[in-house]
Short mmCIF file of C-alpha atoms and ligand atoms in Angstrom, two decimals:
data_model
loop_
_atom_site.label_atom_id
_atom_site.label_comp_id
_atom_site.label_asym_id
_atom_site.label_seq_id
_atom_site.Cartn_x
_atom_site.Cartn_y
_atom_site.Cartn_z
CA MET A 37 6.97 -35.44 16.88
CA SER A 38 10.62 -36.18 16.86
CA LYS A 39 11.48 -36.38 13.14
CA LEU A 40 10.01 -34.53 10.43
CA LEU A 41 10.46 -35.01 6.55
CA VAL A 42 10.02 -32.01 4.29
CA ALA A 43 8.60 -33.12 1.06
CA ASN A 44 10.03 -30.28 -0.89
CA ARG A 45 12.79 -28.13 -1.77
CA GLY A 46 14.37 -24.62 -1.75
CA GLU A 47 13.60 -21.93 0.36
CA ILE A 48 10.17 -23.47 1.96
CA ALA A 49 12.31 -26.66 2.79
CA LEU A 50 14.39 -24.61 4.65
CA ARG A 51 11.64 -22.54 6.32
CA VAL A 52 10.18 -25.31 7.56
CA MET A 53 13.13 -27.19 8.85
CA ARG A 54 14.15 -23.83 10.71
CA THR A 55 11.09 -24.08 12.77
CA ALA A 56 11.56 -27.70 13.30
CA LYS A 57 15.01 -27.42 14.62
CA GLU A 58 14.12 -24.49 17.14
CA MET A 59 11.22 -27.17 18.33
CA GLY A 60 13.83 -29.83 18.99
CA ILE A 61 12.63 -31.73 16.12
CA LYS A 62 15.04 -33.78 13.68
CA THR A 63 14.69 -33.01 10.19
CA VAL A 64 14.94 -35.12 6.86
CA ALA A 65 15.51 -33.66 3.47
CA VAL A 66 14.37 -35.31 0.11
CA TYR A 67 16.17 -34.05 -2.96
CA SER A 68 16.72 -34.64 -6.74
CA GLU A 69 20.08 -35.16 -8.62
CA ALA A 70 19.71 -31.60 -9.49
CA ASP A 71 19.81 -30.64 -5.84
CA ARG A 72 22.83 -32.87 -4.40
CA ASN A 73 24.22 -29.53 -3.12
CA ALA A 74 21.35 -27.84 -2.35
CA LEU A 75 20.93 -25.63 1.14
CA HIS A 76 18.03 -27.65 2.22
CA VAL A 77 20.06 -30.85 1.90
CA ARG A 78 22.78 -29.48 4.00
CA TYR A 79 20.65 -28.14 6.75
CA ALA A 80 18.82 -31.09 7.46
CA ASP A 81 19.70 -34.04 9.93
CA GLU A 82 19.35 -36.37 7.12
CA ALA A 83 18.75 -36.56 3.31
CA VAL A 84 17.49 -39.05 1.02
CA LEU A 85 18.01 -38.97 -2.85
CA LEU A 86 14.70 -39.50 -4.61
CA GLY A 87 15.84 -39.61 -8.28
CA PRO A 88 16.74 -37.82 -11.30
CA PRO A 89 15.90 -33.84 -11.77
CA PRO A 90 12.57 -33.77 -13.37
CA SER A 91 9.71 -33.38 -10.66
CA ASN A 92 7.90 -36.45 -11.65
CA GLN A 93 11.06 -38.48 -11.04
CA SER A 94 11.63 -37.10 -7.72
CA TYR A 95 9.53 -34.47 -5.72
CA LEU A 96 6.61 -36.06 -6.93
CA LEU A 97 7.08 -39.58 -6.14
CA ALA A 98 4.54 -39.87 -3.33
CA ASP A 99 5.02 -43.54 -2.54
CA LYS A 100 8.80 -43.46 -2.63
CA ILE A 101 8.55 -40.52 -0.16
CA ILE A 102 6.52 -42.55 2.39
CA GLU A 103 8.63 -45.60 1.95
CA GLU A 104 11.83 -43.65 2.89
CA SER A 105 9.86 -42.19 5.64
CA LEU A 106 8.83 -45.32 7.31
CA ARG A 107 12.35 -46.74 6.69
CA LEU A 108 13.99 -43.58 8.48
CA GLY A 109 11.38 -43.60 11.28
CA VAL A 110 9.90 -40.25 10.20
CA ASP A 111 6.83 -39.22 12.14
CA ALA A 112 5.58 -36.29 10.20
CA ILE A 113 5.71 -35.11 6.50
CA HIS A 114 5.29 -31.44 5.72
CA PRO A 115 4.60 -30.98 1.72
CA GLY A 116 5.61 -27.27 1.58
CA TYR A 117 3.56 -25.49 -1.41
CA GLY A 118 3.71 -26.69 -5.00
CA PHE A 119 4.61 -30.52 -5.86
CA LEU A 120 2.20 -32.85 -3.43
CA SER A 121 0.95 -30.23 -1.33
CA GLU A 122 -2.44 -30.28 -2.50
CA ASN A 123 -2.81 -33.81 -3.57
CA ALA A 124 -5.45 -35.48 -1.82
CA GLU A 125 -4.17 -38.93 -2.25
CA PHE A 126 -0.66 -38.17 -0.70
CA SER A 127 -2.42 -36.69 2.45
CA ARG A 128 -4.39 -40.10 2.71
CA LYS A 129 -1.55 -42.31 2.08
CA VAL A 130 0.70 -40.47 4.52
CA ARG A 131 -2.09 -40.98 7.24
CA GLU A 132 -2.53 -44.23 6.12
CA ALA A 133 0.95 -45.10 6.84
CA GLY A 134 0.70 -43.66 10.29
CA ILE A 135 2.65 -40.48 9.66
CA LEU A 136 1.35 -37.22 10.69
CA PHE A 137 0.37 -34.93 7.68
CA LEU A 138 1.06 -31.31 8.31
CA GLY A 139 -1.85 -30.39 6.06
CA PRO A 140 -5.35 -30.72 5.66
CA LYS A 141 -7.45 -34.01 5.43
CA PRO A 142 -7.84 -35.72 1.91
CA ASP A 143 -11.55 -34.60 1.71
CA ALA A 144 -10.92 -31.12 2.60
CA ILE A 145 -8.14 -30.91 -0.12
CA SER A 146 -10.50 -32.58 -2.92
CA THR A 147 -13.69 -30.41 -2.09
CA MET A 148 -11.63 -27.24 -2.41
CA GLY A 149 -9.55 -28.47 -5.50
CA ASP A 150 -12.85 -28.53 -7.48
CA LYS A 151 -14.37 -25.03 -7.78
CA LEU A 152 -17.83 -26.27 -8.10
CA MET A 153 -17.86 -28.60 -5.00
CA ALA A 154 -16.20 -25.68 -3.14
CA LYS A 155 -18.99 -23.27 -4.14
CA GLN A 156 -21.57 -26.12 -2.91
CA ALA A 157 -20.09 -27.08 0.15
CA VAL A 158 -19.70 -23.10 1.40
CA LYS A 159 -23.36 -22.06 0.21
CA SER A 160 -24.94 -22.83 3.30
CA TYR A 161 -22.24 -21.11 5.49
CA ASP A 162 -22.92 -17.61 5.11
CA VAL A 163 -20.03 -17.23 2.49
CA PRO A 164 -20.69 -14.27 -0.21
CA LEU A 165 -20.39 -16.02 -3.91
CA VAL A 166 -20.36 -14.37 -7.15
CA PRO A 167 -23.79 -14.48 -8.56
CA GLY A 168 -23.82 -17.38 -10.96
CA LEU A 169 -24.06 -21.28 -11.12
CA ASP A 170 -22.65 -23.61 -8.52
CA GLU A 171 -22.96 -26.42 -11.21
CA ALA A 172 -21.49 -27.68 -14.32
CA ILE A 173 -23.53 -26.84 -17.61
CA GLU A 174 -23.29 -28.62 -20.78
CA ASP A 175 -26.26 -27.42 -22.74
CA VAL A 176 -25.16 -24.14 -24.65
CA PRO A 177 -28.80 -22.71 -25.02
CA ALA A 178 -29.72 -23.31 -21.31
CA ALA A 179 -26.36 -21.84 -20.49
CA LYS A 180 -26.92 -18.74 -22.54
CA LYS A 181 -30.48 -18.33 -20.88
CA LEU A 182 -28.80 -18.28 -17.65
CA ALA A 183 -26.14 -15.78 -18.88
CA GLU A 184 -28.95 -13.29 -19.61
CA GLU A 185 -30.30 -13.78 -16.31
CA ILE A 186 -26.92 -13.15 -14.64
CA GLY A 187 -26.39 -10.42 -16.82
CA TYR A 188 -23.34 -9.58 -19.14
CA PRO A 189 -20.36 -9.49 -18.84
CA VAL A 190 -19.96 -12.83 -17.49
CA LEU A 191 -17.33 -15.17 -17.08
CA ILE A 192 -17.30 -18.98 -18.18
CA LYS A 193 -14.96 -20.83 -15.75
CA ALA A 194 -13.49 -24.69 -15.82
CA ALA A 195 -14.67 -26.39 -12.82
CA ALA A 196 -11.24 -28.21 -12.51
CA GLY A 197 -9.45 -24.86 -13.15
CA GLY A 198 -7.64 -22.50 -11.11
CA GLY A 199 -4.89 -20.17 -12.26
CA GLY A 200 -6.94 -18.68 -14.82
CA LYS A 201 -6.71 -21.42 -17.17
CA GLY A 202 -9.98 -21.98 -19.25
CA MET A 203 -11.47 -18.86 -18.12
CA ARG A 204 -13.43 -16.73 -21.15
CA ILE A 205 -14.99 -13.38 -20.63
CA VAL A 206 -18.15 -12.72 -22.64
CA HIS A 207 -19.38 -9.26 -23.13
CA ASP A 208 -22.49 -9.91 -25.54
CA THR A 209 -24.85 -12.83 -25.89
CA LYS A 210 -23.90 -12.90 -29.62
CA ASP A 211 -20.52 -14.23 -28.54
CA PHE A 212 -21.62 -16.65 -25.85
CA GLU A 213 -21.78 -19.95 -28.00
CA GLU A 214 -18.35 -19.71 -29.44
CA GLN A 215 -16.78 -18.58 -26.07
CA MET A 216 -18.71 -21.45 -24.53
CA GLN A 217 -17.25 -24.20 -26.90
CA LEU A 218 -13.63 -22.59 -26.59
CA ALA A 219 -13.81 -22.76 -22.69
CA VAL A 220 -15.05 -26.47 -22.82
CA SER A 221 -12.18 -27.41 -25.39
CA GLU A 222 -9.55 -25.50 -23.39
CA ALA A 223 -10.79 -27.14 -20.05
CA THR A 224 -10.76 -30.64 -21.73
CA SER A 225 -6.93 -30.23 -22.70
CA ALA A 226 -5.79 -28.53 -19.95
CA PHE A 227 -7.77 -30.89 -17.15
CA GLY A 228 -9.08 -33.54 -18.84
CA ASP A 229 -12.58 -32.47 -17.54
CA GLY A 230 -14.55 -30.17 -19.79
CA SER A 231 -17.08 -29.11 -16.97
CA VAL A 232 -17.64 -25.55 -16.86
CA PHE A 233 -19.96 -22.93 -14.95
CA VAL A 234 -21.04 -19.21 -15.71
CA GLU A 235 -20.56 -16.36 -13.12
CA LYS A 236 -20.98 -12.71 -13.25
CA TYR A 237 -17.91 -11.15 -14.33
CA VAL A 238 -16.52 -8.73 -11.79
CA ASP A 239 -14.17 -6.13 -13.52
CA SER A 240 -11.13 -5.12 -12.14
CA PRO A 241 -11.24 -6.77 -8.54
CA ARG A 242 -8.56 -6.73 -6.18
CA HIS A 243 -7.30 -10.27 -4.85
CA ILE A 244 -7.68 -10.15 -1.15
CA GLU A 245 -6.96 -13.41 0.75
CA ILE A 246 -7.27 -14.61 4.49
CA GLN A 247 -4.81 -16.59 6.21
CA LEU A 248 -6.50 -19.18 8.45
CA ILE A 249 -5.35 -21.73 10.91
CA ALA A 250 -7.37 -24.73 12.26
CA ASP A 251 -6.86 -27.38 15.10
CA GLN A 252 -8.18 -30.61 15.29
CA HIS A 253 -10.60 -29.46 17.99
CA GLY A 254 -12.96 -27.11 15.92
CA ASN A 255 -10.98 -23.96 16.61
CA VAL A 256 -10.46 -22.00 13.72
CA VAL A 257 -8.66 -18.51 13.86
CA HIS A 258 -7.83 -16.23 11.05
CA LEU A 259 -4.60 -14.06 10.80
CA PHE A 260 -6.17 -11.29 8.80
CA GLU A 261 -5.97 -10.40 5.11
CA ARG A 262 -3.07 -10.30 2.46
CA GLU A 263 -3.16 -8.09 -0.54
CA CYS A 264 -2.08 -9.96 -3.66
CA SER A 265 -3.57 -7.81 -6.42
CA VAL A 266 0.09 -7.01 -8.06
CA GLN A 267 0.37 -10.04 -10.14
CA ARG A 268 1.30 -11.04 -13.96
CA ARG A 269 -0.38 -13.85 -15.56
CA HIS A 270 -1.86 -15.17 -12.14
CA GLN A 271 1.66 -15.21 -10.82
CA LYS A 272 1.89 -12.91 -7.75
CA VAL A 273 4.80 -10.28 -7.61
CA VAL A 274 3.96 -8.08 -4.55
CA GLU A 275 1.98 -9.27 -1.59
CA GLU A 276 1.39 -7.03 1.39
CA ALA A 277 -0.36 -7.16 4.89
CA PRO A 278 -2.81 -5.45 5.55
CA SER A 279 -4.59 -4.61 2.43
CA ALA A 280 -4.48 -0.64 1.93
CA VAL A 281 -8.30 -0.40 1.34
CA LEU A 282 -10.28 -2.90 3.89
CA THR A 283 -11.83 -1.13 6.54
CA PRO A 284 -12.14 -2.68 10.14
CA GLU A 285 -15.66 -3.65 9.42
CA THR A 286 -14.70 -5.46 6.07
CA ARG A 287 -11.72 -7.02 7.59
CA LYS A 288 -14.10 -8.47 10.00
CA ALA A 289 -16.72 -9.67 7.82
CA MET A 290 -14.12 -11.25 5.53
CA GLY A 291 -12.33 -12.90 8.24
CA GLU A 292 -15.50 -14.43 9.47
CA ALA A 293 -16.51 -15.61 5.95
CA ALA A 294 -13.08 -17.37 5.48
CA VAL A 295 -13.57 -19.01 8.91
CA ASN A 296 -16.80 -20.38 7.76
CA VAL A 297 -15.30 -21.74 4.45
CA ALA A 298 -12.97 -23.78 6.65
CA LYS A 299 -15.88 -24.90 8.65
CA ALA A 300 -17.69 -25.87 5.64
CA CYS A 301 -14.99 -28.33 4.90
CA ASN A 302 -13.74 -29.45 8.48
CA TYR A 303 -10.39 -27.81 7.43
CA GLU A 304 -7.46 -28.52 9.65
CA GLY A 305 -4.02 -26.87 9.48
CA ALA A 306 -2.74 -23.49 7.70
CA GLY A 307 -5.08 -22.57 4.58
CA THR A 308 -6.02 -19.56 2.77
CA VAL A 309 -9.28 -18.33 1.31
CA GLU A 310 -9.15 -16.31 -1.89
CA PHE A 311 -11.59 -13.27 -2.34
CA ILE A 312 -12.28 -10.78 -4.95
CA TYR A 313 -12.95 -7.15 -3.72
CA ASP A 314 -14.92 -5.08 -6.26
CA ALA A 315 -14.93 -1.14 -6.29
CA SER A 316 -18.18 -1.18 -4.40
CA GLY A 317 -16.41 -2.75 -1.34
CA ALA A 318 -18.24 -5.93 -1.98
CA PHE A 319 -16.08 -9.13 -1.94
CA TYR A 320 -16.74 -12.77 -3.02
CA PHE A 321 -15.35 -16.27 -2.14
CA LEU A 322 -13.34 -17.60 -5.00
CA GLU A 323 -11.47 -20.22 -3.97
CA MET A 324 -9.37 -21.97 -1.07
CA ASN A 325 -5.87 -22.90 -1.04
CA THR A 326 -5.28 -25.91 1.11
CA ARG A 327 -1.72 -25.67 1.63
CA LEU A 328 0.80 -22.95 3.47
CA GLN A 329 1.38 -20.48 1.06
CA VAL A 330 4.54 -18.71 -0.63
CA GLU A 331 3.50 -15.26 0.92
CA HIS A 332 2.63 -16.46 4.49
CA PRO A 333 5.69 -14.59 5.89
CA VAL A 334 3.90 -11.19 5.69
CA SER A 335 0.83 -12.62 8.04
CA GLU A 336 3.66 -14.12 10.17
CA LEU A 337 5.19 -10.41 10.74
CA ILE A 338 2.12 -8.49 11.17
CA THR A 339 0.52 -11.18 13.64
CA GLY A 340 3.99 -12.39 15.46
CA VAL A 341 2.73 -15.85 14.79
CA ASP A 342 5.03 -18.63 13.47
CA LEU A 343 2.76 -20.60 11.05
CA VAL A 344 4.87 -23.75 10.99
CA ARG A 345 5.13 -23.81 14.69
CA GLU A 346 1.44 -23.85 14.58
CA GLN A 347 0.86 -26.58 11.96
CA ILE A 348 3.41 -28.81 14.00
CA ARG A 349 1.23 -28.24 17.23
CA ILE A 350 -1.94 -28.86 15.41
CA ALA A 351 -0.56 -32.09 13.91
CA GLU A 352 0.50 -33.25 17.40
CA GLY A 353 -3.12 -32.70 18.60
CA HIS A 354 -2.63 -29.59 20.63
CA GLU A 355 -5.17 -26.73 20.60
CA LEU A 356 -4.30 -23.51 18.82
CA SER A 357 -1.91 -21.54 21.43
CA PHE A 358 -4.17 -18.22 20.88
CA LYS A 359 -7.72 -17.02 20.38
CA GLN A 360 -9.08 -14.79 17.68
CA GLU A 361 -9.14 -12.05 20.36
CA ASP A 362 -5.51 -12.44 20.98
CA LEU A 363 -4.35 -11.33 17.48
CA GLN A 364 -3.71 -7.81 16.43
CA ILE A 365 -2.30 -6.28 13.32
CA HIS A 366 1.26 -5.00 14.00
CA GLY A 367 2.57 -2.46 11.49
CA HIS A 368 2.95 -3.41 7.82
CA SER A 369 4.64 -6.05 5.81
CA ILE A 370 5.46 -6.24 2.12
CA GLU A 371 6.95 -9.27 0.12
CA VAL A 372 8.31 -9.36 -3.27
CA ARG A 373 9.15 -12.56 -5.22
CA VAL A 374 12.72 -12.44 -6.75
CA TYR A 375 12.46 -14.60 -10.00
CA ALA A 376 15.49 -15.21 -12.16
CA GLU A 377 13.40 -13.85 -15.19
CA ASP A 378 14.06 -10.78 -17.22
CA PRO A 379 11.46 -8.00 -16.74
CA ARG A 380 12.70 -6.67 -20.04
CA GLU A 381 12.21 -9.47 -22.12
CA ASN A 382 8.47 -10.55 -21.53
CA PHE A 383 9.81 -12.17 -18.37
CA VAL A 384 11.73 -15.14 -19.68
CA PRO A 385 13.58 -17.30 -17.22
CA ASP A 386 17.08 -16.42 -17.00
CA ILE A 387 18.69 -19.24 -15.50
CA GLY A 388 22.53 -19.40 -14.74
CA ASN A 389 25.03 -18.90 -12.05
CA LEU A 390 24.40 -16.51 -9.19
CA LYS A 391 28.11 -15.03 -9.43
CA VAL A 392 27.13 -12.31 -6.90
CA TYR A 393 24.62 -12.94 -4.18
CA GLN A 394 24.36 -10.82 -1.19
CA ARG A 395 21.26 -10.34 0.55
CA PRO A 396 20.00 -6.98 2.05
CA GLN A 397 20.14 -6.51 5.76
CA GLY A 398 19.24 -4.53 8.44
CA PRO A 399 16.33 -3.54 10.57
CA GLY A 400 12.65 -5.25 9.52
CA ILE A 401 14.07 -7.38 6.76
CA ARG A 402 13.67 -11.07 6.34
CA VAL A 403 15.09 -12.93 3.30
CA ASP A 404 13.56 -16.27 2.55
CA ASP A 405 15.81 -18.16 -0.03
CA GLY A 406 17.53 -21.59 -0.92
CA LEU A 407 20.47 -20.47 -3.05
CA GLU A 408 23.93 -19.02 -2.16
CA GLU A 409 26.53 -17.00 -4.23
CA GLY A 410 28.25 -19.32 -6.94
CA MET A 411 25.31 -21.88 -7.25
CA ASP A 412 23.14 -22.52 -10.23
CA VAL A 413 19.37 -21.92 -10.25
CA PRO A 414 18.22 -25.16 -11.37
CA ILE A 415 16.54 -25.35 -14.79
CA TYR A 416 13.98 -28.01 -13.72
CA TYR A 417 11.90 -25.97 -11.18
CA ASP A 418 10.26 -22.77 -10.56
CA PRO A 419 12.68 -19.76 -10.94
CA MET A 420 12.04 -17.99 -7.76
CA ILE A 421 15.47 -17.07 -6.12
CA ALA A 422 14.08 -15.33 -2.87
CA LYS A 423 11.23 -13.87 -1.46
CA LEU A 424 12.53 -10.38 0.26
CA ILE A 425 9.93 -9.47 3.12
CA VAL A 426 10.09 -6.34 5.12
CA HIS A 427 8.17 -5.16 8.24
CA ALA A 428 7.76 -1.65 9.43
CA GLY A 429 5.66 0.55 11.55
CA ASP A 430 3.10 1.59 8.83
CA ARG A 431 2.74 1.12 5.02
CA GLU A 432 4.50 4.19 3.81
CA GLN A 433 7.67 3.15 6.23
CA ALA A 434 7.40 -0.43 4.54
CA MET A 435 7.51 0.58 1.16
CA ASP A 436 10.45 3.01 1.81
CA ARG A 437 12.13 -0.02 3.43
CA MET A 438 11.49 -2.23 0.55
CA ILE A 439 12.86 0.08 -1.58
CA ARG A 440 16.05 0.38 0.41
CA ALA A 441 16.29 -3.27 0.68
CA ILE A 442 15.93 -3.94 -3.02
CA ASP A 443 18.79 -1.15 -3.69
CA GLU A 444 20.83 -3.25 -1.11
CA TYR A 445 20.36 -6.77 -2.81
CA ARG A 446 22.99 -7.42 -5.26
CA ILE A 447 22.67 -10.36 -7.67
CA ALA A 448 24.70 -10.81 -10.63
CA GLY A 449 24.91 -13.65 -13.40
CA VAL A 450 21.17 -13.90 -13.95
CA LYS A 451 18.59 -11.47 -14.51
CA THR A 452 16.01 -10.79 -11.82
CA THR A 453 12.63 -9.19 -11.28
CA LEU A 454 13.89 -6.82 -8.62
CA PRO A 455 13.74 -3.76 -11.09
CA PHE A 456 10.38 -4.65 -11.96
CA CYS A 457 9.53 -4.93 -8.14
CA ARG A 458 11.27 -1.38 -7.36
CA PHE A 459 9.11 -0.20 -10.40
CA THR A 460 6.00 -1.25 -8.75
CA LEU A 461 7.08 0.08 -5.28
CA GLU A 462 7.74 3.39 -6.57
CA HIS A 463 4.62 3.64 -8.52
CA GLU A 464 2.05 6.27 -7.66
CA ALA A 465 -0.84 3.60 -8.16
CA PHE A 466 0.84 1.25 -5.68
CA ARG A 467 1.99 3.94 -3.36
CA SER A 468 -1.55 5.51 -3.17
CA GLY A 469 -3.06 2.13 -2.76
CA ASN A 470 -5.61 2.51 -5.96
CA PHE A 471 -4.64 -0.49 -7.88
CA ASP A 472 -6.36 -4.00 -8.79
CA THR A 473 -5.47 -7.05 -10.56
CA HIS A 474 -5.03 -5.12 -13.68
CA PHE A 475 -2.05 -3.19 -12.28
CA VAL A 476 0.80 -4.53 -14.36
CA GLN A 477 -1.32 -4.50 -17.68
CA LYS A 478 -2.32 -1.03 -17.00
CA HIS A 479 0.96 0.35 -15.81
CA TYR A 480 3.99 -1.72 -16.73
CA GLU A 481 5.91 -1.24 -20.01
CA PRO A 482 9.61 -2.83 -19.94
CA GLN A 483 11.18 0.58 -21.06
CA MET A 484 9.88 2.21 -18.05
CA LEU A 485 12.49 0.11 -15.71
CA ASP A 486 15.52 1.92 -14.62
CA ARG A 487 18.79 1.13 -16.60
CA ARG A 488 20.84 1.31 -13.34
CA ASP A 489 21.77 -1.99 -13.61
CA GLU A 490 23.03 -2.16 -17.13
CA SER A 491 26.76 -0.87 -16.06
CA GLY A 492 27.29 -4.43 -14.82
CA GLU A 493 29.83 -5.80 -12.35
CA LYS A 494 32.93 -3.85 -13.70
CA VAL A 495 31.45 -0.66 -12.85
CA ALA A 496 30.68 -1.74 -9.45
CA ALA A 497 34.42 -3.09 -9.04
CA LEU A 498 35.57 0.42 -10.46
CA LEU A 499 33.09 2.29 -8.28
CA GLY A 500 34.41 0.28 -5.16
CA ALA A 501 37.72 1.43 -6.07
CA TRP A 502 36.65 5.01 -6.33
CA LEU A 503 34.81 4.92 -3.33
CA LEU A 504 37.71 3.63 -1.07
CA GLN A 505 40.00 6.34 -2.66
CA ASN A 506 37.35 8.96 -2.33
CA GLN A 507 36.97 8.14 1.44
CA LYS A 508 40.67 8.38 2.35
CA GLU A 509 41.21 11.48 0.26
CA SER A 510 38.06 13.35 1.35
CA THR A 511 38.19 15.69 4.46
CA SER A 512 34.36 16.20 4.51
CA GLN A 513 32.87 12.73 5.57
CA SER A 514 29.27 13.69 4.98
CA THR A 515 29.87 15.35 1.42
CA ALA A 516 31.63 12.24 0.59
CA GLN A 517 28.92 9.92 1.83
CA SER A 518 25.94 11.37 0.32
CA SER A 519 27.77 11.51 -3.16
CA VAL A 520 28.78 7.96 -2.81
CA GLY A 521 25.17 7.08 -1.85
CA ASN A 522 24.06 8.58 -5.27
CA ALA A 523 26.62 6.98 -7.42
CA TRP A 524 25.99 3.48 -5.59
CA LYS A 525 22.38 3.85 -6.43
CA ARG A 526 22.97 4.64 -9.99
CA ASN A 527 25.46 2.15 -10.64
CA ARG A 528 24.85 -0.99 -8.50
CA THR A 529 24.44 -4.31 -10.18
CA MET A 530 21.17 -6.24 -9.37
C1 MV4 B 793 -12.96 -14.01 -11.42
C2 MV4 B 793 -12.60 -12.61 -11.92
C3 MV4 B 793 -13.92 -11.76 -12.03
N1 MV4 B 793 -15.04 -12.29 -11.87
N2 MV4 B 793 -14.37 -14.47 -11.30
C4 MV4 B 793 -8.70 -15.67 -11.76
C5 MV4 B 793 -8.16 -17.06 -11.34
C6 MV4 B 793 -9.12 -17.92 -10.69
N3 MV4 B 793 -8.53 -18.15 -9.44
C7 MV4 B 793 -10.31 -16.78 -10.59
N4 MV4 B 793 -9.73 -15.54 -11.15
C8 MV4 B 793 -10.55 -14.68 -11.28
N5 MV4 B 793 -12.04 -14.96 -11.06
C9 MV4 B 793 -15.36 -13.70 -11.51
N6 MV4 B 793 -16.59 -13.80 -11.27
C10 MV4 B 793 -11.09 -12.32 -11.84
C11 MV4 B 793 -10.40 -13.39 -11.71
C12 MV4 B 793 -8.92 -12.87 -11.98
C13 MV4 B 793 -8.00 -12.64 -10.99
C14 MV4 B 793 -8.39 -13.13 -9.57
C15 MV4 B 793 -7.60 -13.08 -8.48
C16 MV4 B 793 -6.27 -12.59 -8.85
C17 MV4 B 793 -5.90 -12.29 -10.07
C18 MV4 B 793 -6.68 -12.27 -11.13
C19 MV4 B 793 -6.46 -11.73 -12.41
C20 MV4 B 793 -7.61 -11.98 -13.23
C21 MV4 B 793 -8.69 -12.36 -13.11
#
């Protein structure tokens, strides 16, 4: 591989190009008119304008991206996450153009993209499935009868679903018919496909996923789990590795089940298998994400593996550079997603100019972002500003390090989810490890957030002046520093 095009933008485009650069591979960026001055465009060796800002006129133009790749002599394409990353047609067309695709083959993408096909593919591979159907059902009385057999509560899901769309919990047989009709019409309008199926509803599960990597020679290795239970309306907020609750035995069993999922679809490249884990310690396969995920850095930090480097080597036809028994968990890693959203106002996007943007630094901190101070957060795309990732010796230290890093982060001009992340990291339920996918619903009210950031930049400026003076005048260095530390915490802008 000598020239890699990244069919994406922002932090993930930069993340991929950094590893390519280390490997001596030239990089090509693509961009929309909204991203002319973006960091990923400046970082790349070459850049191609795709079109106007909306994704369907730029980052989703599969044919144009392939044409430009051929014109520029690109020999590999990385799709990142989102956009074309889980588009089976894109994987097929890239390969047919004679370009390496840094992701799975089209069949693996389409099988795992359909929740029922996925269940059917894995059922003979010793993968635990939630009790229920692995076929679509249309006949309401027949579905109702099956629901009785499964036992209430049940969950009606859309086959084409994902992200929780079209899901309906039913607690009682008297509600079944109405809920099924609602699920079918929701699925029809959201996906153009009204197929639904019925499963036992697992109440208050944890969301635990396994990172996988598979080469073209049949080697599949897992990189342990990530716990992603802290999420808000199916948007992840905090991710960590390892999970605070898995025993070594369950970790091994879940890892093996995930490897079997990959084998069931001839998987190739980096992927993630999602499980739900219930209060009794049982776990069930939910779905497979056939891409490099947002939260991959926590797995990189605890294993020491560069997942993008492995993706590139795999596409080149090499065997994985390690075996399962070579991998160990080193310490603990936590990621928080920093969104330009207002956690006090129901997380509405707060798009604007990053007037102040200073990253935290120091031991064990990684910030994956795609913006600089003075830039605007574009309105056309996901409002994620950055991923803040820490690594430390154990979970306790990682949580303390994350709070320190959040307190060092200085962002002004847009409201961010950092105060909400801090709230989570300080919460007793999170700290004790006793939480599930209902954490936010159960524990969060906007008024619980610290008001520390309300004073704004003026106070920060005044404080800076005071701090300087105080240091000059103070005879007792240590007293001055500790009072400064507290004042700083109380008044800093976020
Ligand atoms: C479930 C479930 C409980 N029982 N299936 C949510 C999105 C889709 N990927 C599957 N999801 C769930 N499926 C059964 N049988 C609970 C969820 C679920 C969930 C799963 C993972 C992470 C967060 C979640 C939040 C709400 C519900």
